[in-house]
PDB file of C-alpha atoms in Angstrom:
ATOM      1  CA  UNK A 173      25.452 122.769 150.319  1.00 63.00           C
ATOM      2  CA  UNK A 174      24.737 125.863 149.027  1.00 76.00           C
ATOM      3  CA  UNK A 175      27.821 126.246 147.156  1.00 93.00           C
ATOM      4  CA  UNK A 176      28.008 129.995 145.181  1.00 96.00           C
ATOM      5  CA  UNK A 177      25.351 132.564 146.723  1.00 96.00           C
ATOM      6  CA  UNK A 178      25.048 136.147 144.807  1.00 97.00           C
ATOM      7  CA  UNK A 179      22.358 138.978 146.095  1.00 96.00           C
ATOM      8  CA  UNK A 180      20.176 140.198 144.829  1.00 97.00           C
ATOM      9  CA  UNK A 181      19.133 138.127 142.164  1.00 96.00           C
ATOM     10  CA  UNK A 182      16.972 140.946 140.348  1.00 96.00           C
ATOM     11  CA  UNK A 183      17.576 144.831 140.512  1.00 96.00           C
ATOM     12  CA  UNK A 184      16.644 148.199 138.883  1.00 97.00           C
ATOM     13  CA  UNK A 185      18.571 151.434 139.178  1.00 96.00           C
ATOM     14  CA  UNK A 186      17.936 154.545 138.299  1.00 97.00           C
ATOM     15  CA  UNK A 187      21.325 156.025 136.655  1.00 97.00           C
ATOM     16  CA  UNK A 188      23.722 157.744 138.915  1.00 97.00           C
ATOM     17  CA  UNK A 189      22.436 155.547 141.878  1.00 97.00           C
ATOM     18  CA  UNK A 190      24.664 153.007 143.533  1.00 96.00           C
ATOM     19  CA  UNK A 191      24.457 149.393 145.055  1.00 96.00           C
ATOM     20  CA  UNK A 192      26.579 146.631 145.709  1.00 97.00           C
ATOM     21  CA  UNK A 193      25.876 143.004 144.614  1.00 98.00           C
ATOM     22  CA  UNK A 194      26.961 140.423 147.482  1.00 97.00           C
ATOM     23  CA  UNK A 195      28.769 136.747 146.734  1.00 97.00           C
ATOM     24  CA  UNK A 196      29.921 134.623 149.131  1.00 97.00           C
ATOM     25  CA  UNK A 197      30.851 130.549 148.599  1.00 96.00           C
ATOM     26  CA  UNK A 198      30.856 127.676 151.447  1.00 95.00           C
ATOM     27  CA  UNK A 199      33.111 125.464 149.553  1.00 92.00           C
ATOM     28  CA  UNK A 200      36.708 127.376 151.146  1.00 91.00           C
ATOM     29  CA  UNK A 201      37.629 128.238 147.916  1.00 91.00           C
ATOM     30  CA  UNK A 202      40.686 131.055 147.571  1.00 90.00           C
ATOM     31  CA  UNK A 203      40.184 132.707 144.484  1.00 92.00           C
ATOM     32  CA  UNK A 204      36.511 134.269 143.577  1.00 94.00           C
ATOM     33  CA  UNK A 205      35.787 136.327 139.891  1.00 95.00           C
ATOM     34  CA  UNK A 206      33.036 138.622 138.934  1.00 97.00           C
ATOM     35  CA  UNK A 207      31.645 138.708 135.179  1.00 96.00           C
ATOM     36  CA  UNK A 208      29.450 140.214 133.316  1.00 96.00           C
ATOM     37  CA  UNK A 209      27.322 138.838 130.550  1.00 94.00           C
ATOM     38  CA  UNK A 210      25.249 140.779 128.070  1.00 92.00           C
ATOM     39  CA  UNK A 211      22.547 140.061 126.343  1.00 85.00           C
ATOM     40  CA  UNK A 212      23.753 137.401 123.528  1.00 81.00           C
ATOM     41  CA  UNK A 213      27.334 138.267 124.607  1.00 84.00           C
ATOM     42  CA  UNK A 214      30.215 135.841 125.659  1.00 87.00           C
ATOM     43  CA  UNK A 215      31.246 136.293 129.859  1.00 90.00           C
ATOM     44  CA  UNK A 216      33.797 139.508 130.458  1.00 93.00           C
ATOM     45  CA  UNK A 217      35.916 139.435 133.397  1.00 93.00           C
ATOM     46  CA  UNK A 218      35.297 142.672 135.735  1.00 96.00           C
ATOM     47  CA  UNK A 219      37.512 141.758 138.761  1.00 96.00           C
ATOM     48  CA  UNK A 220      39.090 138.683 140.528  1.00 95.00           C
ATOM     49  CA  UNK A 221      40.653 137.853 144.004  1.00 94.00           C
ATOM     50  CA  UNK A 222      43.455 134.782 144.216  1.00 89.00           C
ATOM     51  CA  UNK A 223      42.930 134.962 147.912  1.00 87.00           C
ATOM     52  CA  UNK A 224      41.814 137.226 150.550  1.00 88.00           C
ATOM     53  CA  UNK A 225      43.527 140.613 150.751  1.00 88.00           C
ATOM     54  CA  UNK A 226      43.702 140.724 146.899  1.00 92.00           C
ATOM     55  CA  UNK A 227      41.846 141.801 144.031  1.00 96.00           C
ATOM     56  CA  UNK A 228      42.978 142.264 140.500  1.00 95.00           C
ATOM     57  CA  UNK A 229      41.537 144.353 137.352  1.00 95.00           C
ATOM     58  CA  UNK A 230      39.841 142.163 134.777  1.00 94.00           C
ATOM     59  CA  UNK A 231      38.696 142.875 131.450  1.00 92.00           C
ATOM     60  CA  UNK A 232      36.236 145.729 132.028  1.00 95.00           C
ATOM     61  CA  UNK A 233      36.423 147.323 135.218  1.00 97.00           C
ATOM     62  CA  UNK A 234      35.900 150.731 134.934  1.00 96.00           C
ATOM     63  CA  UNK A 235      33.186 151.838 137.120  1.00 96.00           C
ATOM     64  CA  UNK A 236      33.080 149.060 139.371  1.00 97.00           C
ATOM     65  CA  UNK A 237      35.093 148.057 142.402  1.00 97.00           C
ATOM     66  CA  UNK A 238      34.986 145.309 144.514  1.00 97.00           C
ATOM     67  CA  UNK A 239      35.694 144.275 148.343  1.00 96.00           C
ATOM     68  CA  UNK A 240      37.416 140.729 149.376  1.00 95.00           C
ATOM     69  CA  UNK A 241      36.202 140.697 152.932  1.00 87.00           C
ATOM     70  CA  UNK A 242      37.322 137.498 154.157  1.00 94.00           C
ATOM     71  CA  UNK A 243      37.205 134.082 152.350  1.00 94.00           C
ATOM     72  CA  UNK A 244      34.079 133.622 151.832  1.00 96.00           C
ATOM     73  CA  UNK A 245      32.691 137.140 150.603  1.00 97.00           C
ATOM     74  CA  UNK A 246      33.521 139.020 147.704  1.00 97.00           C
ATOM     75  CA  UNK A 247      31.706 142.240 146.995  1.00 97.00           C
ATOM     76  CA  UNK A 248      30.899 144.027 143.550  1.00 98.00           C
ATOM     77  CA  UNK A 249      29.908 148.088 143.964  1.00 98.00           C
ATOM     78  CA  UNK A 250      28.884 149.967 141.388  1.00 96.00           C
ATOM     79  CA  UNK A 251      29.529 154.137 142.481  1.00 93.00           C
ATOM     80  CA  UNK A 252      27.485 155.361 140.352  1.00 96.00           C
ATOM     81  CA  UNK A 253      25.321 152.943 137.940  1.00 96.00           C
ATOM     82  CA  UNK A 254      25.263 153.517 134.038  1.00 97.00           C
ATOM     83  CA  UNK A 255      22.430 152.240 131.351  1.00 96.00           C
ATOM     84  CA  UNK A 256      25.798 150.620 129.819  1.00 96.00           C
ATOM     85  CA  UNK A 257      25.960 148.658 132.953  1.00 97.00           C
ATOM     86  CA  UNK A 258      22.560 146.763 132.165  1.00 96.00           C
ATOM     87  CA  UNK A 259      23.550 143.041 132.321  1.00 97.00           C
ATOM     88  CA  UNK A 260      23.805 139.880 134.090  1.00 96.00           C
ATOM     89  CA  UNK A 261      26.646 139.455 137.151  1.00 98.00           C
ATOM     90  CA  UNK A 262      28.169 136.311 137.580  1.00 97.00           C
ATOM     91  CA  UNK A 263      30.057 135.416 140.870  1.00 97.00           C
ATOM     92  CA  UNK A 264      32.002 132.736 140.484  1.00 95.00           C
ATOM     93  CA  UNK A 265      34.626 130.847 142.675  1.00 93.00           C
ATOM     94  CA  UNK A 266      37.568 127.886 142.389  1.00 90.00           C
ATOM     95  CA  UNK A 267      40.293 126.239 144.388  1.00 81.00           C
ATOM     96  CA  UNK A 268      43.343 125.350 142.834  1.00 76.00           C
ATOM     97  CA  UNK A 269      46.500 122.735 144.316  1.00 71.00           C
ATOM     98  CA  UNK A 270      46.191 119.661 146.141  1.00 64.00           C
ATOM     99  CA  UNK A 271      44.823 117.234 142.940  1.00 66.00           C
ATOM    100  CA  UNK A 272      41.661 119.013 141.756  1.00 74.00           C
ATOM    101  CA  UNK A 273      40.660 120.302 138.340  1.00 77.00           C
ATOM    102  CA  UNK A 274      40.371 124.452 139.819  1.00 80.00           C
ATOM    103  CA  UNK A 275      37.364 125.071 137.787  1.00 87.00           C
ATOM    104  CA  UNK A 276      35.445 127.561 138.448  1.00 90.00           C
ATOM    105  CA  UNK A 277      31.481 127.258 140.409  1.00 93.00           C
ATOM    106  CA  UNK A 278      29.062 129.994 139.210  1.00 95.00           C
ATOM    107  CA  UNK A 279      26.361 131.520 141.065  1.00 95.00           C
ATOM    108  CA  UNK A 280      23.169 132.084 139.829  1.00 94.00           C
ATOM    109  CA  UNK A 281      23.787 135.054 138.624  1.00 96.00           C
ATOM    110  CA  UNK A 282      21.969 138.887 139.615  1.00 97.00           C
ATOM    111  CA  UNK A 283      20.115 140.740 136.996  1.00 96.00           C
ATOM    112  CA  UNK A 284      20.753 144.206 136.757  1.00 97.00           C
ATOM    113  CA  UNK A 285      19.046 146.818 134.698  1.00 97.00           C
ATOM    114  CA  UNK A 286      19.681 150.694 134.781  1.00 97.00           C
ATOM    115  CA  UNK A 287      17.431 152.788 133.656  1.00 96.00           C
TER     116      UNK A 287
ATOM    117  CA  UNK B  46      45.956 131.814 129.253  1.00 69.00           C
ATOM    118  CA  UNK B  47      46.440 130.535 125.896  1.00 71.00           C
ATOM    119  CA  UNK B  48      44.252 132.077 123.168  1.00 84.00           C
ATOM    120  CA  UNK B  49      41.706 129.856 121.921  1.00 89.00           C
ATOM    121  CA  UNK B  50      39.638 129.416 118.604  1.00 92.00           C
ATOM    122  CA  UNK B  51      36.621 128.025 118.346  1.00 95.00           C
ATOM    123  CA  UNK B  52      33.559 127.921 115.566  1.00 96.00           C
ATOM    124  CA  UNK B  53      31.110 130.474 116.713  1.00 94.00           C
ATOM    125  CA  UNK B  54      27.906 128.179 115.951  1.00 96.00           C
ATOM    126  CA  UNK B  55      26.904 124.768 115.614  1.00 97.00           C
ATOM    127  CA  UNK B  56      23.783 122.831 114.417  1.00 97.00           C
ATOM    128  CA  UNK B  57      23.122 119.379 114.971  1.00 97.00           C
ATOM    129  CA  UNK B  58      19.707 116.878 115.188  1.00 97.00           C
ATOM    130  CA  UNK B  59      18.625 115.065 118.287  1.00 97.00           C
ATOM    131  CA  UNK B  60      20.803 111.558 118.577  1.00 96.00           C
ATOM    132  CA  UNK B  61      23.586 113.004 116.496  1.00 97.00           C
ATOM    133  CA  UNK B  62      27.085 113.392 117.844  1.00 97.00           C
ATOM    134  CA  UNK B  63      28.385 116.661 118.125  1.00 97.00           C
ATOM    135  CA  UNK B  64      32.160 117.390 117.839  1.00 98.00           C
ATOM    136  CA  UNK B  65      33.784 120.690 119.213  1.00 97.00           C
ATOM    137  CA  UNK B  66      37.161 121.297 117.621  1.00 96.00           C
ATOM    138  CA  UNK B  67      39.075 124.612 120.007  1.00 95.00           C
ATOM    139  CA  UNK B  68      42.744 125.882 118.711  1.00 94.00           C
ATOM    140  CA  UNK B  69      45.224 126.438 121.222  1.00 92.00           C
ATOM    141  CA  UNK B  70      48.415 126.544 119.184  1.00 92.00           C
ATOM    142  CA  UNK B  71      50.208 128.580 122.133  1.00 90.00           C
ATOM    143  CA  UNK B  72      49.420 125.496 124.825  1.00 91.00           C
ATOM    144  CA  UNK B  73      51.810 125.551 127.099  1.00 90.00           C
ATOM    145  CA  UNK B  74      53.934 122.417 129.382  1.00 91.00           C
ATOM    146  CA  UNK B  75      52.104 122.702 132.006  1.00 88.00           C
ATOM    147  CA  UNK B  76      47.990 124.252 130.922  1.00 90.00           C
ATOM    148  CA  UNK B  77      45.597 122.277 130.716  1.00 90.00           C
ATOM    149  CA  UNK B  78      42.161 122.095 128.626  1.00 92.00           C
ATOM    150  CA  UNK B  79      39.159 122.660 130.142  1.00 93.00           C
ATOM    151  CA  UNK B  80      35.485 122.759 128.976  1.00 95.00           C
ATOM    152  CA  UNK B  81      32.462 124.459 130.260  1.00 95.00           C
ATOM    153  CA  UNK B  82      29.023 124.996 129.422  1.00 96.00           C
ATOM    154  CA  UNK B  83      26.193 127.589 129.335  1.00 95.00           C
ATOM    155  CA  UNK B  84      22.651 127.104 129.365  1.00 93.00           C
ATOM    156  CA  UNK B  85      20.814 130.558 129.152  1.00 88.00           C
ATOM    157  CA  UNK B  86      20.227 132.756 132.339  1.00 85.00           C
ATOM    158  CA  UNK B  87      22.517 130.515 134.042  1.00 91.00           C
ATOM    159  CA  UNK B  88      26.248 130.654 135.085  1.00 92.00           C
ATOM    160  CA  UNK B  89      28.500 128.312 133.134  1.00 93.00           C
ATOM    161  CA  UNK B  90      29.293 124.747 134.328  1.00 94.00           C
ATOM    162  CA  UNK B  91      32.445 122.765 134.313  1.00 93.00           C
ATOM    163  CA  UNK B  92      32.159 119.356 132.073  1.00 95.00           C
ATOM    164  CA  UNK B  93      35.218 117.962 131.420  1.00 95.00           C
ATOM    165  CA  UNK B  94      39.098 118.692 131.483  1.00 93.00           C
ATOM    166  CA  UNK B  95      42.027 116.820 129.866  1.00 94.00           C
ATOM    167  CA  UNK B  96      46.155 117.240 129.769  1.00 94.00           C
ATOM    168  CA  UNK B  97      46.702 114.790 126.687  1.00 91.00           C
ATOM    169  CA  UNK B  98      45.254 111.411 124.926  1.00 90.00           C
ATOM    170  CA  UNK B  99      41.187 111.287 125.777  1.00 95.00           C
ATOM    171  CA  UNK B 100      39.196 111.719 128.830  1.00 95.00           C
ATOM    172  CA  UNK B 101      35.723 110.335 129.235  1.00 96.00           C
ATOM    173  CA  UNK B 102      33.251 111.022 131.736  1.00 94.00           C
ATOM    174  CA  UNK B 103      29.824 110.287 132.208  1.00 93.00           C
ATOM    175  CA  UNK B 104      28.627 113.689 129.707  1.00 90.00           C
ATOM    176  CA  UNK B 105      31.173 113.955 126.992  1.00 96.00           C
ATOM    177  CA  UNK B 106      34.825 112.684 125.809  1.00 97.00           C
ATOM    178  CA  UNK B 107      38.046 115.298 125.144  1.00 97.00           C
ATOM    179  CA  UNK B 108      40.133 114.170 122.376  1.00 97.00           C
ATOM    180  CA  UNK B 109      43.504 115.839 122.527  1.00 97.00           C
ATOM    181  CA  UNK B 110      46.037 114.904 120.101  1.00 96.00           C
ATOM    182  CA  UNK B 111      49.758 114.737 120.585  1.00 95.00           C
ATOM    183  CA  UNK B 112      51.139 117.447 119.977  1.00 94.00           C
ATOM    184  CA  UNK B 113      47.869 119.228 122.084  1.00 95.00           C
ATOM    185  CA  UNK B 114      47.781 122.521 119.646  1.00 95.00           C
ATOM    186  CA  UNK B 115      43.786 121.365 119.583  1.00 95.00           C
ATOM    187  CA  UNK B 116      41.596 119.560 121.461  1.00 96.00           C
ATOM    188  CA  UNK B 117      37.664 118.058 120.255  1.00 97.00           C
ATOM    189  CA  UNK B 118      34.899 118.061 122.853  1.00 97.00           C
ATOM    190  CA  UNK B 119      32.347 115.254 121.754  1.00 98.00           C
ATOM    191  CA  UNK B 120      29.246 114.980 122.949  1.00 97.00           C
ATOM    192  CA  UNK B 121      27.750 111.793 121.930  1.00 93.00           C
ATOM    193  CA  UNK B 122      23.768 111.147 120.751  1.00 93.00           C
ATOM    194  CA  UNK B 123      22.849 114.999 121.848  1.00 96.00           C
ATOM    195  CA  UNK B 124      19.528 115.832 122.676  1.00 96.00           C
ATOM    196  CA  UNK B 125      17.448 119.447 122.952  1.00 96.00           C
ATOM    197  CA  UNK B 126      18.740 119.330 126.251  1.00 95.00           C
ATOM    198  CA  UNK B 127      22.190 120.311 124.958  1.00 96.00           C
ATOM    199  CA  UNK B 128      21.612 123.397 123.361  1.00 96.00           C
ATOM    200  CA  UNK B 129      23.892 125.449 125.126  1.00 96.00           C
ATOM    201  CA  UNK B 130      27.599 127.700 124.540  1.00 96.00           C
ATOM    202  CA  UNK B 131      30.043 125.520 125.043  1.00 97.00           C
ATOM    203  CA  UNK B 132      33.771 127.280 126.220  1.00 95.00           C
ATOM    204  CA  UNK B 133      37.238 126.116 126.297  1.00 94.00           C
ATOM    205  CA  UNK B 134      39.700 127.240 128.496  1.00 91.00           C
ATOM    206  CA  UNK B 135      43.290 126.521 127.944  1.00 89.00           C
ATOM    207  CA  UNK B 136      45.939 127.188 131.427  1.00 85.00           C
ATOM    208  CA  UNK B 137      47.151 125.491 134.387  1.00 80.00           C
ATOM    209  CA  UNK B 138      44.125 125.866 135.935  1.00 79.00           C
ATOM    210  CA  UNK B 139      44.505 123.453 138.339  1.00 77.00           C
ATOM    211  CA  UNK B 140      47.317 125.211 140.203  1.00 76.00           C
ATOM    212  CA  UNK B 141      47.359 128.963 139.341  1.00 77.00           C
ATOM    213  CA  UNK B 142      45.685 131.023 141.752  1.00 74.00           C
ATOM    214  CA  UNK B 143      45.922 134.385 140.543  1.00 73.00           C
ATOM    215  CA  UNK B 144      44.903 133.896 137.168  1.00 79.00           C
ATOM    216  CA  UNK B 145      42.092 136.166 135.384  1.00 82.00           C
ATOM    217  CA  UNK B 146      40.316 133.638 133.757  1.00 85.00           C
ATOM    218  CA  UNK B 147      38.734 135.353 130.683  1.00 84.00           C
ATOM    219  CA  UNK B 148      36.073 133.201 128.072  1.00 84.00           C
ATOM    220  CA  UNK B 149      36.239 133.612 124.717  1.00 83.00           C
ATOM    221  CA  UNK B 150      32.963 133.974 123.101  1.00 85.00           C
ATOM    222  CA  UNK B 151      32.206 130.077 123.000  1.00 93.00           C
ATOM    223  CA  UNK B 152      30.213 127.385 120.461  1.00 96.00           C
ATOM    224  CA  UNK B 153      26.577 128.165 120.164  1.00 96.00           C
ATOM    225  CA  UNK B 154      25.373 124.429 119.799  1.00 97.00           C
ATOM    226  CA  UNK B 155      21.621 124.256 119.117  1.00 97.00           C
ATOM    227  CA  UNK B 156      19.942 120.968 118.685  1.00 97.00           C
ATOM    228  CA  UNK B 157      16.527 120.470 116.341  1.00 96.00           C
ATOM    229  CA  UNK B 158      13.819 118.051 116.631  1.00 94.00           C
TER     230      UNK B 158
END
């Protein structure tokens, strides 16, 4: 069960350069989340999905945008990568109704550093 | 979600209980309290999660009193293990979907020899 499943886990950029960090969850979850955490820093919500077909602004999400493909896949791009964008990415996914708690399951988390 | 208020750092000894008091004087009907926690370089973890009175499970114990403006994570005879951020979360996470979920900065336990 692999559960929460972010690529890559480690990546250096060169500033102005783009990627796109990859999640995707097993579990059938409906709502997924991307954070970022800086060094020493509390978690900052970037983006969120409540269920495929929608994504909503978080926190912080200028310069980043994000792709809810289908269910399980929820994409984070970054156009055109910043030194401010340095940090760790945390994917993380719940499911809410039918008698559960909805908390959230993390990924491992991709480390990102722009140089 | 409701704003929460928690100390930003603890320090406790190994075999000591540890009590976590979060504010949530906004709480409303239907939100309930959840706890997470963060060990470093990895993604938080749920622990517990309460609606009123205590919960217990097999890592800590959520005290909420009645009229649930506050709630006290305890985490009984810690260890080294347990130095982590601890976060509470106050909504009705259970059934809201679309709901940015946003952590305040947390409780910094750390736990000497």
């Amino acid at each position: 069960n692999a559960g929460v499943t972010q690529t890559p886990k480690f990546q250096v950029l060169k500033t102005g350069q783009s990627m796109t960090l990859q999640c995707a969850q097993d579990m059938n979850h409906n709502s997924m989340y991307w954070y970022r955490q800086d060094p020493g820093m509390g978690l900052r919500l970037i983006y969120y999905s409540a269920s495929e077909g929608t994504t909503d602004k978080g926190e912080v999400p200028n310069g980043y945008n994000v792709s809810r493909l289908n269910k399980r896949e929820f994409s984070l791009r970054l156009e055109s990568a910043a030194p401010s964008q340095t940090s760790v990415y945390f994917c993380a996914s719940r499911r809410t109704g039918t008698v559960n708690t909805g908390e959230l399951f993390f990924g491992e988390g991709s480390r990102l550093t722009v140089l | 979600l409701a704003k929460t208020t928690q100390p930003i750092s603890m320090d406790s000894y190994e075999g000591q209980e540890v009590n976590i008091t979060c504010s949530h004087n906004n709480i409303a009907t239907n939100d309930y309290i959840t706890w997470y926690q963060q060990f470093p370089s990895q993604g938080p973890r749920f622990i517990i999660q309460g609606y009123k009175t205590k919960v217990t499970n097999e890592v800590a114990s959520l005290f909420i009193p009645a009229d649930r403006k506050s709630s006290t994570l305890s985490l009984p005879r810690v260890s080294l293990s347990d130095t982590a951020v601890y976060y509470c979360l106050v909504g009705d996470l259970p059934n809201q979907a679309g709901t940015a979920l946003i952590f305040g900065k947390g409780t910094t336990l750390s736990v000497s020899s």
